[in-house]
Coordinates of C-alpha atoms and ligand atoms in Angstrom, one line a residue:
M1 CA 0.0 0.0 0.0
S2 CA 1.2 3.5 -0.9
L3 CA -0.1 6.1 1.6
T4 CA 1.3 9.5 2.4
G5 CA -0.1 12.4 4.4
A6 CA -1.6 13.7 1.2
G7 CA -3.4 10.4 0.4
R8 CA -7.1 10.3 -0.5
I9 CA -9.1 8.6 2.2
A10 CA -12.6 7.1 2.1
G11 CA -14.5 4.9 4.4
I12 CA -16.9 1.9 4.4
M13 CA -19.4 2.2 7.3
G14 CA -21.2 -0.8 8.6
W15 CA -22.2 -2.6 11.8
P16 CA -20.5 -5.0 11.8
V17 CA -18.1 -4.0 9.1
S18 CA -15.7 -7.0 9.3
Q19 CA -17.7 -9.0 6.8
S20 CA -17.5 -6.3 4.1
V21 CA -15.6 -7.2 0.9
S22 CA -15.2 -3.5 0.0
P23 CA -11.7 -3.0 1.6
R24 CA -10.4 -6.0 -0.4
L25 CA -12.1 -4.8 -3.6
H26 CA -10.8 -1.2 -3.4
G27 CA -7.4 -2.4 -2.0
F28 CA -6.9 -4.4 -5.2
W29 CA -7.5 -1.4 -7.4
L30 CA -5.4 1.0 -5.2
E31 CA -2.5 -1.4 -5.4
E32 CA -3.0 -2.1 -9.1
L33 CA -3.2 1.6 -10.0
G34 CA -0.5 2.7 -7.4
I35 CA -2.8 5.3 -5.9
D36 CA -1.8 7.2 -2.7
G37 CA -5.0 6.5 -0.8
A38 CA -7.0 4.0 1.4
L39 CA -10.5 2.8 2.1
V40 CA -10.8 2.5 5.8
P41 CA -13.4 0.0 7.4
L42 CA -15.4 1.9 10.1
A43 CA -17.4 -0.1 12.5
V44 CA -20.2 2.4 13.4
K45 CA -23.1 1.6 15.7
P46 CA -26.5 2.8 14.3
E47 CA -26.9 5.4 17.0
D48 CA -23.5 6.9 16.1
F49 CA -24.0 7.1 12.4
S50 CA -24.6 10.8 11.9
T51 CA -21.9 11.8 14.4
V52 CA -19.3 9.6 12.6
L53 CA -20.5 10.9 9.2
R54 CA -19.9 14.5 10.3
G55 CA -16.5 13.6 11.8
I56 CA -15.2 11.9 8.7
M57 CA -16.4 14.8 6.5
Q58 CA -14.5 17.2 8.7
A59 CA -11.4 15.0 8.6
G60 CA -11.3 15.4 4.9
F61 CA -12.6 11.9 3.7
K62 CA -13.7 12.0 0.1
G63 CA -16.8 10.0 0.9
S64 CA -17.8 6.6 2.2
S65 CA -19.4 3.4 1.1
V66 CA -22.3 2.3 3.3
T67 CA -23.4 -1.2 4.2
L68 CA -26.0 -2.7 6.5
P69 CA -27.7 -1.4 8.6
H70 CA -27.0 2.2 7.6
K71 CA -28.2 2.4 4.0
E72 CA -31.6 4.1 4.9
A73 CA -30.0 6.4 7.5
A74 CA -27.5 7.5 4.9
F75 CA -30.3 8.2 2.4
A76 CA -32.0 10.4 4.9
L77 CA -28.9 12.6 5.3
C78 CA -28.2 13.2 1.6
H79 CA -28.8 16.5 -0.1
D80 CA -28.9 15.0 -3.6
C81 CA -29.7 11.4 -4.7
D82 CA -29.9 9.4 -7.9
L83 CA -33.0 7.5 -9.2
A84 CA -31.7 4.2 -7.8
A85 CA -31.3 5.7 -4.4
R86 CA -34.7 7.3 -4.4
A87 CA -36.3 4.1 -5.7
A88 CA -34.7 2.0 -2.9
G89 CA -34.9 4.7 -0.2
A90 CA -31.4 3.6 0.5
V91 CA -27.8 4.5 -0.6
N92 CA -24.6 2.5 -0.6
L93 CA -22.4 5.4 -1.6
L94 CA -21.9 8.8 0.0
I95 CA -19.8 11.4 -1.8
F96 CA -18.7 14.5 0.2
H97 CA -18.4 17.6 -2.0
T98 CA -16.2 20.5 -1.0
N99 CA -19.2 22.8 -0.6
G100 CA -20.5 20.6 2.2
R101 CA -23.1 18.9 0.2
I102 CA -23.6 15.1 0.5
E103 CA -24.4 13.2 -2.7
G104 CA -26.0 9.8 -2.2
R105 CA -26.1 7.1 -4.8
N106 CA -27.3 3.5 -4.9
T107 CA -24.7 1.7 -7.2
D108 CA -26.3 -1.7 -6.7
A109 CA -28.6 -1.0 -9.6
T110 CA -25.7 0.1 -12.0
G111 CA -23.6 -2.8 -10.7
L112 CA -26.3 -5.3 -11.5
A113 CA -27.0 -3.8 -14.9
Q114 CA -23.3 -3.8 -15.8
S115 CA -22.9 -7.4 -14.6
L116 CA -25.7 -8.5 -16.9
R117 CA -24.4 -6.5 -19.8
E118 CA -21.0 -8.0 -19.4
K119 CA -22.2 -11.5 -19.3
F120 CA -25.0 -11.5 -21.9
G121 CA -24.5 -8.3 -23.9
P122 CA -26.3 -4.8 -23.8
D123 CA -29.6 -5.9 -25.3
C124 CA -30.0 -9.2 -23.3
V125 CA -33.4 -8.2 -21.8
R126 CA -34.4 -5.3 -24.1
G127 CA -38.1 -5.4 -24.6
K128 CA -38.3 -8.8 -22.9
A129 CA -40.1 -10.2 -19.8
V130 CA -38.1 -10.7 -16.6
V131 CA -39.1 -12.4 -13.4
L132 CA -38.0 -10.7 -10.2
L133 CA -38.2 -12.9 -7.1
G134 CA -38.6 -10.7 -4.0
A135 CA -39.9 -7.3 -3.2
G136 CA -37.4 -5.9 -0.6
G137 CA -34.7 -3.2 -0.8
A138 CA -32.5 -5.2 -3.2
S139 CA -35.5 -5.9 -5.5
R140 CA -35.9 -2.1 -5.9
A141 CA -32.4 -1.8 -7.1
A142 CA -33.0 -4.6 -9.5
V143 CA -36.1 -2.8 -11.0
V144 CA -33.9 0.2 -11.7
A145 CA -31.2 -2.1 -13.3
L146 CA -33.9 -3.6 -15.6
H147 CA -35.1 -0.1 -16.4
D148 CA -31.5 0.8 -17.4
L149 CA -31.3 -2.3 -19.6
G150 CA -34.6 -1.5 -21.3
A151 CA -36.6 -4.5 -20.1
G152 CA -40.1 -4.7 -21.4
E153 CA -41.9 -6.2 -18.4
I154 CA -41.0 -7.1 -14.9
R155 CA -43.0 -9.8 -13.2
I156 CA -42.6 -9.4 -9.4
L157 CA -43.2 -12.6 -7.4
N158 CA -43.0 -12.2 -3.7
R159 CA -44.0 -14.4 -0.7
T160 CA -46.0 -11.4 0.7
R161 CA -48.1 -10.1 -2.1
S162 CA -48.8 -6.8 -0.5
R163 CA -45.1 -5.9 -0.5
A164 CA -45.0 -6.5 -4.3
D165 CA -48.1 -4.3 -4.7
Q166 CA -46.3 -1.6 -2.6
L167 CA -43.2 -1.8 -4.8
V168 CA -45.2 -1.4 -7.9
A169 CA -47.1 1.6 -6.5
V170 CA -43.9 3.4 -5.6
L171 CA -41.9 2.6 -8.8
A172 CA -44.4 2.2 -11.7
A173 CA -44.3 6.0 -12.6
Q174 CA -40.5 6.2 -12.4
V175 CA -39.4 3.3 -14.7
T176 CA -40.2 2.3 -18.2
P177 CA -40.7 -1.5 -17.9
K178 CA -44.3 -2.5 -17.2
L179 CA -44.4 -3.7 -13.6
I180 CA -46.7 -6.7 -12.9
V181 CA -47.4 -8.4 -9.6
A182 CA -47.3 -12.2 -10.5
T183 CA -49.6 -14.5 -8.7
D184 CA -47.6 -17.8 -9.2
W185 CA -44.3 -19.0 -10.5
M186 CA -45.8 -20.8 -13.5
Q187 CA -47.4 -17.6 -14.7
A188 CA -44.3 -15.5 -14.0
A189 CA -41.8 -17.9 -15.6
T190 CA -43.6 -18.5 -18.9
G191 CA -41.7 -16.9 -21.8
A192 CA -39.3 -15.0 -19.4
A193 CA -35.8 -14.2 -20.6
L194 CA -34.3 -13.8 -17.2
V195 CA -35.0 -14.6 -13.5
I196 CA -33.4 -12.4 -10.9
H197 CA -33.4 -13.7 -7.3
T198 CA -33.3 -11.0 -4.6
T199 CA -34.9 -12.8 -1.6
S200 CA -33.0 -13.8 1.5
A201 CA -34.4 -17.4 1.2
G202 CA -31.5 -19.8 1.1
M203 CA -29.2 -17.6 3.2
K204 CA -28.0 -18.3 6.7
G205 CA -29.1 -21.9 6.5
A206 CA -32.7 -21.1 5.6
P207 CA -34.1 -23.3 2.8
A208 CA -33.8 -22.0 -0.7
L209 CA -36.9 -21.4 -2.9
D210 CA -38.2 -24.6 -4.5
L211 CA -39.0 -23.5 -8.1
D212 CA -39.6 -25.8 -11.1
L213 CA -37.0 -24.3 -13.5
S214 CA -38.2 -26.6 -16.3
V215 CA -41.0 -24.1 -17.1
L216 CA -38.5 -21.5 -18.2
P217 CA -37.6 -21.2 -21.8
T218 CA -34.4 -23.1 -22.5
D219 CA -32.5 -19.9 -23.6
S220 CA -33.4 -18.0 -20.5
A221 CA -30.9 -17.1 -17.7
V222 CA -30.9 -17.1 -13.9
C223 CA -29.2 -14.4 -11.8
D224 CA -28.6 -14.4 -8.1
I225 CA -27.4 -11.3 -6.3
V226 CA -25.9 -13.3 -3.5
Y227 CA -22.1 -13.9 -3.8
N228 CA -21.5 -16.0 -0.8
P229 CA -21.8 -18.9 -1.7
L230 CA -20.8 -18.0 -5.2
E231 CA -23.0 -20.8 -6.6
T232 CA -26.3 -20.6 -4.6
P233 CA -28.7 -23.5 -4.6
L234 CA -30.8 -21.7 -7.2
L235 CA -27.8 -21.2 -9.6
K236 CA -26.7 -24.8 -9.1
R237 CA -30.1 -26.1 -10.2
A238 CA -30.2 -23.6 -13.0
R239 CA -26.8 -24.8 -14.3
E240 CA -27.9 -28.4 -13.9
A241 CA -31.0 -27.6 -16.0
G242 CA -28.8 -26.2 -18.7
L243 CA -29.7 -22.6 -18.2
R244 CA -27.2 -19.7 -18.3
T245 CA -26.3 -18.2 -14.9
V246 CA -24.8 -15.0 -13.3
D247 CA -23.6 -15.0 -9.8
G248 CA -23.5 -12.0 -7.4
L249 CA -19.8 -11.3 -7.6
G250 CA -20.2 -9.4 -10.9
M251 CA -22.7 -7.0 -9.4
L252 CA -20.4 -6.6 -6.3
M253 CA -17.4 -5.7 -8.4
H254 CA -19.3 -3.4 -10.8
Q255 CA -21.1 -1.6 -7.9
G256 CA -17.6 -0.6 -6.6
V257 CA -16.5 1.1 -9.8
P258 CA -18.5 4.4 -9.3
A259 CA -17.4 4.5 -5.7
F260 CA -13.7 4.1 -6.5
E261 CA -14.0 6.7 -9.3
A262 CA -15.6 9.2 -6.8
F263 CA -13.1 8.6 -4.0
F264 CA -9.9 8.2 -5.9
G265 CA -10.5 10.0 -9.3
V266 CA -9.7 7.1 -11.6
T267 CA -12.0 4.6 -13.2
P268 CA -10.9 1.1 -12.2
K269 CA -11.3 -2.1 -14.4
V270 CA -13.2 -5.2 -13.5
T271 CA -11.0 -8.0 -14.7
P272 CA -10.6 -11.8 -14.3
A273 CA -7.7 -11.2 -11.9
L274 CA -10.0 -9.1 -9.6
R275 CA -12.6 -11.8 -9.6
Q276 CA -10.0 -14.4 -8.7
Y277 CA -8.6 -12.3 -5.9
L278 CA -12.1 -11.8 -4.4
E279 CA -13.0 -15.4 -4.8
E280 CA -9.8 -16.3 -2.9
G281 CA -10.9 -13.9 -0.1
L282 CA -14.3 -15.4 0.0
R283 CA -12.9 -19.0 0.1
A284 CA -10.7 -18.1 3.1
R285 CA -13.6 -16.9 5.3
Ligands
ATR1 P1 -33.3 -6.7 1.3 O1 -33.2 -5.3 1.6 O2 -32.0 -7.5 1.3 O3 -34.0 -6.9 -0.1 P2 -35.6 -7.2 2.8 O4 -36.1 -5.9 2.5 O5 -35.7 -7.8 4.2 O6 -34.1 -7.4 2.4 O7 -36.4 -8.3 1.8 C1 -36.2 -9.6 1.9 C2 -36.9 -10.3 0.7 O8 -36.7 -11.7 0.8 C3 -38.4 -10.1 0.7 O9 -38.9 -10.1 -0.6 C4 -38.9 -11.3 1.5 O10 -40.2 -11.7 1.3 P3 -41.4 -11.0 2.2 O11 -41.7 -9.7 1.7 O12 -42.5 -12.0 2.1 O13 -40.9 -11.0 3.6 C5 -38.0 -12.3 0.9 N1 -37.9 -13.5 1.8 C6 -37.1 -13.7 2.9 N2 -37.2 -14.9 3.4 C7 -38.0 -15.7 2.5 C8 -38.4 -17.0 2.4 N3 -38.0 -17.9 3.3 N4 -39.1 -17.4 1.3 C9 -39.5 -16.4 0.4 N5 -39.2 -15.1 0.4 C10 -38.4 -14.7 1.5

């Protein structure tokens, strides 16, 4: 690491923060590009969030990445926000401007869109139907990603239907794809080009969603935004069914690009070497 007193400093705020991959992600790029700077993990209790935020602004930080449970609190403190942040009511990137203004962005949406573009091409879902499993915060970022990719229709399938209705009510006027609340998997999956899984089912030992993937068109794809494990139970079944798959690591790497750019002033590259380095880090956990 190359760091002098003039180095550019940014943070990653979370509680806990030790599980965050961001220091490893940014550390790889800082090293690769030989930048005088650092991304510092900051373990911040929820009740201390605004105090620490003011402190790091005063200390000259360029900004901070934000992870759980602070994404909504961060959104509330921003002066300006992008569409994805407003849609999700949450930000994962804070940029501190020299005039004291705080800009908030939600780069999960751009990260997911870029990951899908990279894997399947820029027109992979243009004008097509996509199934969105889940209706929480992560699902909202996925809706904005699909808007960016020009999807024709998003069929939202959620365990609690009222939450899917709520998501449609909030986002329908802000995005171009037609938002539909699906009533069952069979209806949602028929003719779909892509399935994006954004629920927490299958995490922390909970059982994964039990979906019959054979009803999907054979040329459709399945994407999971989870990156640990890299091959989730859903992706494993999709692969075994001969469908194309995208794991959550692509989204993770690409969501970091705008943050790095804002903090350190250089656009970093997402490369196979970066993926390998992050996979090694995940395996060592
Ligand atoms: P996040 O911000 O990560 O999206 P969240 O807002 O808590 O987290 O949303 C979690 C999503 O996973 C919701 O869509 C939730 O469904 P409900 O709205 O019905 O709660 C979904 N989810 C969590 N556990 C699930 C399970 N066991 N089966 C199906 N869906 C589940």
